[in-house]
Short mmCIF file of C-alpha atoms and ligand atoms in Angstrom, two decimals:
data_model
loop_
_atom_site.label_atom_id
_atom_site.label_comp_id
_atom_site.label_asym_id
_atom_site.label_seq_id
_atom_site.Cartn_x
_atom_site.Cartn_y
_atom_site.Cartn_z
CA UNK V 1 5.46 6.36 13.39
CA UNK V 2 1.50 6.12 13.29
CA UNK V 3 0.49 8.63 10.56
CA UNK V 4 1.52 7.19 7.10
CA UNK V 5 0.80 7.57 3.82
CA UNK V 6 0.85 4.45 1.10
CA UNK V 7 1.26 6.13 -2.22
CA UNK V 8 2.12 4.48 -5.70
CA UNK V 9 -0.14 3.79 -8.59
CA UNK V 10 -3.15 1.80 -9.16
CA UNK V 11 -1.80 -1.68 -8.71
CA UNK V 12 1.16 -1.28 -7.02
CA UNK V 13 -0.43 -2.95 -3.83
CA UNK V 14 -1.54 -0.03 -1.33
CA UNK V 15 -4.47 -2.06 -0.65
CA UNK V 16 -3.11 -5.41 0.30
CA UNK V 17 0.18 -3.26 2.37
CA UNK V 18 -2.43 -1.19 4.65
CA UNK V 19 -4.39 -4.41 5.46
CA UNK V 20 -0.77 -6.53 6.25
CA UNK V 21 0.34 -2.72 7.97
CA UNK V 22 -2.74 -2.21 9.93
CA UNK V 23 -2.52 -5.36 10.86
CA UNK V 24 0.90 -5.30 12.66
CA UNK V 25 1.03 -1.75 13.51
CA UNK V 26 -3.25 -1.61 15.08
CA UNK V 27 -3.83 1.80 13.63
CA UNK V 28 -6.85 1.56 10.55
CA UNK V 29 -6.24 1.33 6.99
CA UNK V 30 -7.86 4.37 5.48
CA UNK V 31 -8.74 3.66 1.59
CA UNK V 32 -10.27 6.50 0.00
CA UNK V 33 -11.53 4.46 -2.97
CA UNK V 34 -12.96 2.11 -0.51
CA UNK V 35 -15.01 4.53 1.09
CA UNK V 36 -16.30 5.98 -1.98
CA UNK V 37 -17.25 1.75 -3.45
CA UNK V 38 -18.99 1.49 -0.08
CA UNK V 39 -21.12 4.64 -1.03
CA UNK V 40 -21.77 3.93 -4.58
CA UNK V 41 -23.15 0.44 -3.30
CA UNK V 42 -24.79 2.35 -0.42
CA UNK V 43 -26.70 4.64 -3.37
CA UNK V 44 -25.78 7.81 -1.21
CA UNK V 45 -25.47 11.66 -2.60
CA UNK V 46 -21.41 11.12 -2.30
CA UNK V 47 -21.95 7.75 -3.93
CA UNK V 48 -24.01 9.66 -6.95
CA UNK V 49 -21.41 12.34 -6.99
CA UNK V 50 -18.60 9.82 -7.40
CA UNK V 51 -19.73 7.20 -9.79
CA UNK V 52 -19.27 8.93 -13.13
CA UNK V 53 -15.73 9.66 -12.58
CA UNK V 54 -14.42 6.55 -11.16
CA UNK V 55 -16.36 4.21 -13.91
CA UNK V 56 -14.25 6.60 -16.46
CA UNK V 57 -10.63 5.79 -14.23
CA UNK V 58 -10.97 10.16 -13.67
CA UNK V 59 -10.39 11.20 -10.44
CA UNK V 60 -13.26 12.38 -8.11
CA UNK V 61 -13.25 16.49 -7.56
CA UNK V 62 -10.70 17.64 -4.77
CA UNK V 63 -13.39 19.60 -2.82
CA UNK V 64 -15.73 16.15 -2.39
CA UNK V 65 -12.43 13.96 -1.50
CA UNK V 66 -10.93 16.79 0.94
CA UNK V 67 -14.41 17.01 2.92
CA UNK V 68 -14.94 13.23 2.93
CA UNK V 69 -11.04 12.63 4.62
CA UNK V 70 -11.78 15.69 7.21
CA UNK V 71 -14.43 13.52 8.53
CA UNK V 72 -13.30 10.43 8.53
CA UNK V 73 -10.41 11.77 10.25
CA UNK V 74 -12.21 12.74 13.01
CA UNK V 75 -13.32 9.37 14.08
CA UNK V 76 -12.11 8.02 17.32
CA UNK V 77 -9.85 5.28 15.62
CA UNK V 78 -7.93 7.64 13.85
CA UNK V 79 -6.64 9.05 17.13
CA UNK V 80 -3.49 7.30 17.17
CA UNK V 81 -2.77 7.14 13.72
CA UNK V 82 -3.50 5.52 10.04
CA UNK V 83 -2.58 4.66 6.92
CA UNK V 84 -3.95 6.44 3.67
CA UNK V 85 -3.99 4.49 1.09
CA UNK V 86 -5.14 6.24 -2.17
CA UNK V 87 -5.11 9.44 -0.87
CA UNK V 88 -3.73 12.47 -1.50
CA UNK V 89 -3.70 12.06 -5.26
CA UNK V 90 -3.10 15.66 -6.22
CA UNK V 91 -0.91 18.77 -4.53
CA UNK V 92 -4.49 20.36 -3.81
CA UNK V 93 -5.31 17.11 -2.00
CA UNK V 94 -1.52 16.89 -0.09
CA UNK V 95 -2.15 20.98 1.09
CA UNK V 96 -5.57 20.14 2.06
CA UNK V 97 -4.18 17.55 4.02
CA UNK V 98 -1.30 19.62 5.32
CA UNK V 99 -3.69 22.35 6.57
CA UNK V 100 -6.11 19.98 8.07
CA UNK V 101 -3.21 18.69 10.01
CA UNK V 102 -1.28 21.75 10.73
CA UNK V 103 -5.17 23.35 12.50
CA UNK V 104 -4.64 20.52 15.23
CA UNK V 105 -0.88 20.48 15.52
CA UNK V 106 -0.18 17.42 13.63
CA UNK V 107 1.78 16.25 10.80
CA UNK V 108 2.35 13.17 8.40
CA UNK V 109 5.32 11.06 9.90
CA UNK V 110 5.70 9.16 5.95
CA UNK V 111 4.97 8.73 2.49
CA UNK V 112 5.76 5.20 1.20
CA UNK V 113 5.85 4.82 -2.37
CA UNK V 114 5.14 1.79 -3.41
CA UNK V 115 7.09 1.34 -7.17
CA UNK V 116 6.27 -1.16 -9.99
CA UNK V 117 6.48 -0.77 -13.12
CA UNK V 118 3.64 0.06 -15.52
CA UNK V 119 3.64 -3.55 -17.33
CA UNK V 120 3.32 -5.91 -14.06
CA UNK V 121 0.15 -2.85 -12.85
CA UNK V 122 -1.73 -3.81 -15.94
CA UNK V 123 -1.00 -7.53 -15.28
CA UNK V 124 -1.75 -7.12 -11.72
CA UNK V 125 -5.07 -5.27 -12.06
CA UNK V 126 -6.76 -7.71 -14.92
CA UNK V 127 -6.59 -10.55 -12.40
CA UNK V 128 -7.39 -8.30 -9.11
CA UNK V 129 -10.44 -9.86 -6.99
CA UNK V 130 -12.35 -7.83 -4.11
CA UNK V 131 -14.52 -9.08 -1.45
CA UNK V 132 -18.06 -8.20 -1.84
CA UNK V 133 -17.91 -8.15 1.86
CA UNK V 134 -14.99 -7.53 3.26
CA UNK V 135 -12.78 -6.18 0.90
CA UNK V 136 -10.05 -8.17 1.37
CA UNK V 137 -7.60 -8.48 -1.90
CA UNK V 138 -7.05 -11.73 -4.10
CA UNK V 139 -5.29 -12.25 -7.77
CA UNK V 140 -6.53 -14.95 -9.86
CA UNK V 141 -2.44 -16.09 -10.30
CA UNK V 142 -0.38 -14.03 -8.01
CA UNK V 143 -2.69 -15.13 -4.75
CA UNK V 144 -5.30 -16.75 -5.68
CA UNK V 145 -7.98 -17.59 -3.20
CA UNK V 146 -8.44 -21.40 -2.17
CA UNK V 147 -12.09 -21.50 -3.38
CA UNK V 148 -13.02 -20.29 -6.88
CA UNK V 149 -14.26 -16.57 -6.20
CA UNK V 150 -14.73 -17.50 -2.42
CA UNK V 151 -12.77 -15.31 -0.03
CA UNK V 152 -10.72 -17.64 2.51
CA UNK V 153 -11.19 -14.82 5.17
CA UNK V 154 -15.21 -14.51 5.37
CA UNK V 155 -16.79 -16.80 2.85
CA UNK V 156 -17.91 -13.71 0.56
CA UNK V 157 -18.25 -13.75 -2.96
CA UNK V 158 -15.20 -12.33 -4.88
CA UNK V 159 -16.13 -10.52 -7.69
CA UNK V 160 -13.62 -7.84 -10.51
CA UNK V 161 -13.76 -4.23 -10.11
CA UNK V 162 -14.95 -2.32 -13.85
CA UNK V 163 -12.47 -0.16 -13.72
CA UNK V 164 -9.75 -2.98 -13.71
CA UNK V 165 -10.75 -3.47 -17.57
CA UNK V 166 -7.74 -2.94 -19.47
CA UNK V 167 -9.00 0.03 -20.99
CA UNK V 168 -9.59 1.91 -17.83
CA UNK V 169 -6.66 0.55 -16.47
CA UNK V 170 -4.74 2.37 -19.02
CA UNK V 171 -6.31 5.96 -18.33
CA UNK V 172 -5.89 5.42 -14.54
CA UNK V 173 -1.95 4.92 -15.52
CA UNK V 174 -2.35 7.96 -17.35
CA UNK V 175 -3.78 9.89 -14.53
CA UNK V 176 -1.30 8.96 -11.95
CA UNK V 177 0.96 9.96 -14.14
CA UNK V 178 -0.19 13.80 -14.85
CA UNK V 179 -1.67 14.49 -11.77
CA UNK V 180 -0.23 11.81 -8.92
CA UNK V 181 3.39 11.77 -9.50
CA UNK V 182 4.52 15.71 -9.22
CA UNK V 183 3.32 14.83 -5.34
CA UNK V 184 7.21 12.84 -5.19
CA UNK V 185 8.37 16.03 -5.49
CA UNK V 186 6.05 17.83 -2.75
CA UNK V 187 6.77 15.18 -0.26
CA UNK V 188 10.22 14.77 -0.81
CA UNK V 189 10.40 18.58 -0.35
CA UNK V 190 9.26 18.25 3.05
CA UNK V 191 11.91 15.16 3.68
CA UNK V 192 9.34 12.66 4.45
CA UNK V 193 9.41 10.75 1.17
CA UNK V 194 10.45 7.09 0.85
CA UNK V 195 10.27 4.84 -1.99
CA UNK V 196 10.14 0.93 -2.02
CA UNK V 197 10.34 -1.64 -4.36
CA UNK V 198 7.03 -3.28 -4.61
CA UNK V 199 7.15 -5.69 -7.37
CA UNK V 200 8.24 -8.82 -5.06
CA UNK V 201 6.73 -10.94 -2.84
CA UNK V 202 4.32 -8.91 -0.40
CA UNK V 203 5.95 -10.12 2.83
CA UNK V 204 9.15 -8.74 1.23
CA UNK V 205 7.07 -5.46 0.75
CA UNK V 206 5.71 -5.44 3.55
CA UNK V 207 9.42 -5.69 5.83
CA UNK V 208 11.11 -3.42 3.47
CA UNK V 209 8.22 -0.81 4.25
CA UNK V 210 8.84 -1.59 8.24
CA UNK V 211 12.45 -1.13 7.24
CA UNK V 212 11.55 2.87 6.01
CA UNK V 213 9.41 3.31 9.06
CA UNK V 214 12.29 2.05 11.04
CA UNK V 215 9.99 0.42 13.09
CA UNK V 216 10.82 -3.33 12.20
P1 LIG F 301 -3.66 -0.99 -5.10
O1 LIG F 301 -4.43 -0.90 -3.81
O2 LIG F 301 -2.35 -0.22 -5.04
O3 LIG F 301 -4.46 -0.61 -6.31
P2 LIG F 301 -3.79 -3.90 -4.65
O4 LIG F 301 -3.24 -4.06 -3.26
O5 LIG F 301 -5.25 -4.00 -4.80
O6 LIG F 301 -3.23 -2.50 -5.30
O7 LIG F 301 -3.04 -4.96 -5.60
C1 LIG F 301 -3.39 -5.09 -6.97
C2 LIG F 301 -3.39 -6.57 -7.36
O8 LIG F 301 -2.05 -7.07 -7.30
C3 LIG F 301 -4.22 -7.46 -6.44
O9 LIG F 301 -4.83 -8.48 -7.22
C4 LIG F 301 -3.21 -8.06 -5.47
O10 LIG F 301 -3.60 -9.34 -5.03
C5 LIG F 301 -1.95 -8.14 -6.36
N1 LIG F 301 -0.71 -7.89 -5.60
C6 LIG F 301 -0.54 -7.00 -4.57
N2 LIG F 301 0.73 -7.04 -4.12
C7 LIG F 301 1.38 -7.97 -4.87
C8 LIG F 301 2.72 -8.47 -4.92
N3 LIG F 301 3.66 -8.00 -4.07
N4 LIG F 301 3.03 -9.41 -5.85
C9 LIG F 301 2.07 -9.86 -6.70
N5 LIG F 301 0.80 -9.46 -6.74
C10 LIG F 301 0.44 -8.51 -5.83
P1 LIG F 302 -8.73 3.08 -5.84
O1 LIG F 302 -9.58 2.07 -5.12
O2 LIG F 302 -7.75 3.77 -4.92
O3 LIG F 302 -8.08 2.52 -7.08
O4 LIG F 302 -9.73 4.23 -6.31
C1 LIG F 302 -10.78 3.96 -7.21
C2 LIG F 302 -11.31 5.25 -7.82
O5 LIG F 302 -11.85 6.09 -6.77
C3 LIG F 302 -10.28 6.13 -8.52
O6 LIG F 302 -10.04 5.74 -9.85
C4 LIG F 302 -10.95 7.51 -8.42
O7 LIG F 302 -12.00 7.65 -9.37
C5 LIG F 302 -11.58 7.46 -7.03
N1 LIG F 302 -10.66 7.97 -5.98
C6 LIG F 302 -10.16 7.26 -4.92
N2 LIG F 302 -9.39 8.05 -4.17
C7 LIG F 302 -9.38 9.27 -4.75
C8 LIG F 302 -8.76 10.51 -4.46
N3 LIG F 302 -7.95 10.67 -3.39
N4 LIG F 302 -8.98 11.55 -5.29
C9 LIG F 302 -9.79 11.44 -6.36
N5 LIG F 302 -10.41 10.30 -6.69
C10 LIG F 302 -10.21 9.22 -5.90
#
């Protein structure tokens, strides 16, 4: 089971699953919003492109995201498999995918959704902290890190994303919901679809996603 993907809303803990998944099963976490922090930082022309629409919660255009997963597909740790976490978020994204799969032979061997409900997202994303440097996931109540905005794993400053303000919060909800959700359908179509209950502890989350892959 080594090509996955971890779908499910903003909040619902894609982030802190792939690390804990890619982890235990050695294949890389890919996180397309990740990717596309590291190149607004960075100051690059994908990081220019980007910024507008994820400061306004929008989703970034399908042709940039498509282009940007073909190549980091192609890198040699990708070889034996990953985790995508935030992407596909539309059905142009998921046939994009499909094709880019189908050229070399491949397919996806799961879609995980990750399900909590729209109260406990908005509760979890007000008190999410990042990593400046290594991007590893706190919450000021629900895991909070030993040192006040420290990070136990490399010493970097923590610090809040600005789209994790309520208000942005909100119109990411509303996004998932108009243009994420209808891919349940296109997945479970193709019999690959799971869906997990994500609003307990993450070690639960994490087994009961091991469970689905049937690899625990
Ligand atoms: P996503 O990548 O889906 O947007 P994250 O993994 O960043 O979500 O999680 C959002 C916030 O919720 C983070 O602050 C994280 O620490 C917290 N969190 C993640 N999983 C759980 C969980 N099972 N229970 C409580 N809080 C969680
Ligand atoms: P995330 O870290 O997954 O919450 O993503 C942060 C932001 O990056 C999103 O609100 C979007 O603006 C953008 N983004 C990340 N992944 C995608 C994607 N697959 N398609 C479009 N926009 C994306």
């Amino acid at each position: 089971m080594s090509r996955m993907v971890l779908f499910g809303p903003p909040g619902a803990g894609k982030g802190t699953q792939g690390q804990m998944l890619a982890e235990h099963l050695g294949i890389p976490q890919i996180a397309t919003g990740d990717i596309l922090r590291a190149a607004v930082k960075e100051g690059s022309e994908l990081g220019r492109q980007a910024k507008s629409y994820m400061d306004a919660g929008d989703l970034v255009p399908d042709g940039i995201m498509v282009e940007m997963i073909r190549e980091r597909l192609k890198a040699d740790d990708a070889s034996e498999g990953y985790i995508l976490d935030g992407f596909p978020r539309t059905v142009a994204q998921a046939e994009a995918l499909d094709d880019m799969l189908e050229a070399i032979g491949q397919t996806l061997d799961a879609v995980i959704h990750i399900h909590v409900e729209n109260e406990v997202l908005v509760e979890r994303l007000s008190g999410r902290l990042l990593c400046r440097d290594c991007g590893a996931t706190y919450h000021t109540r629900f895991s909070p890190p030993a040192k006040d905005r420290v990070c136990d794993q490399c010493g970097g400053e923590l610090y809040q994303r600005e789209d994790d303000q309520e208000e942005t919060v909100r119109s990411r909800l509303t996004v998932f919901e108009e243009r994420t959700q209808p891919l349940v359908e296109y997945y479970r179509r193709q019999g690959i679809y799971q869906k997990v209950d994500g609003d307990r502890e993450p070690q639960a989350v994490r087994d009961a996603i091991l469970a689905a892959l049937g690899t625990d």
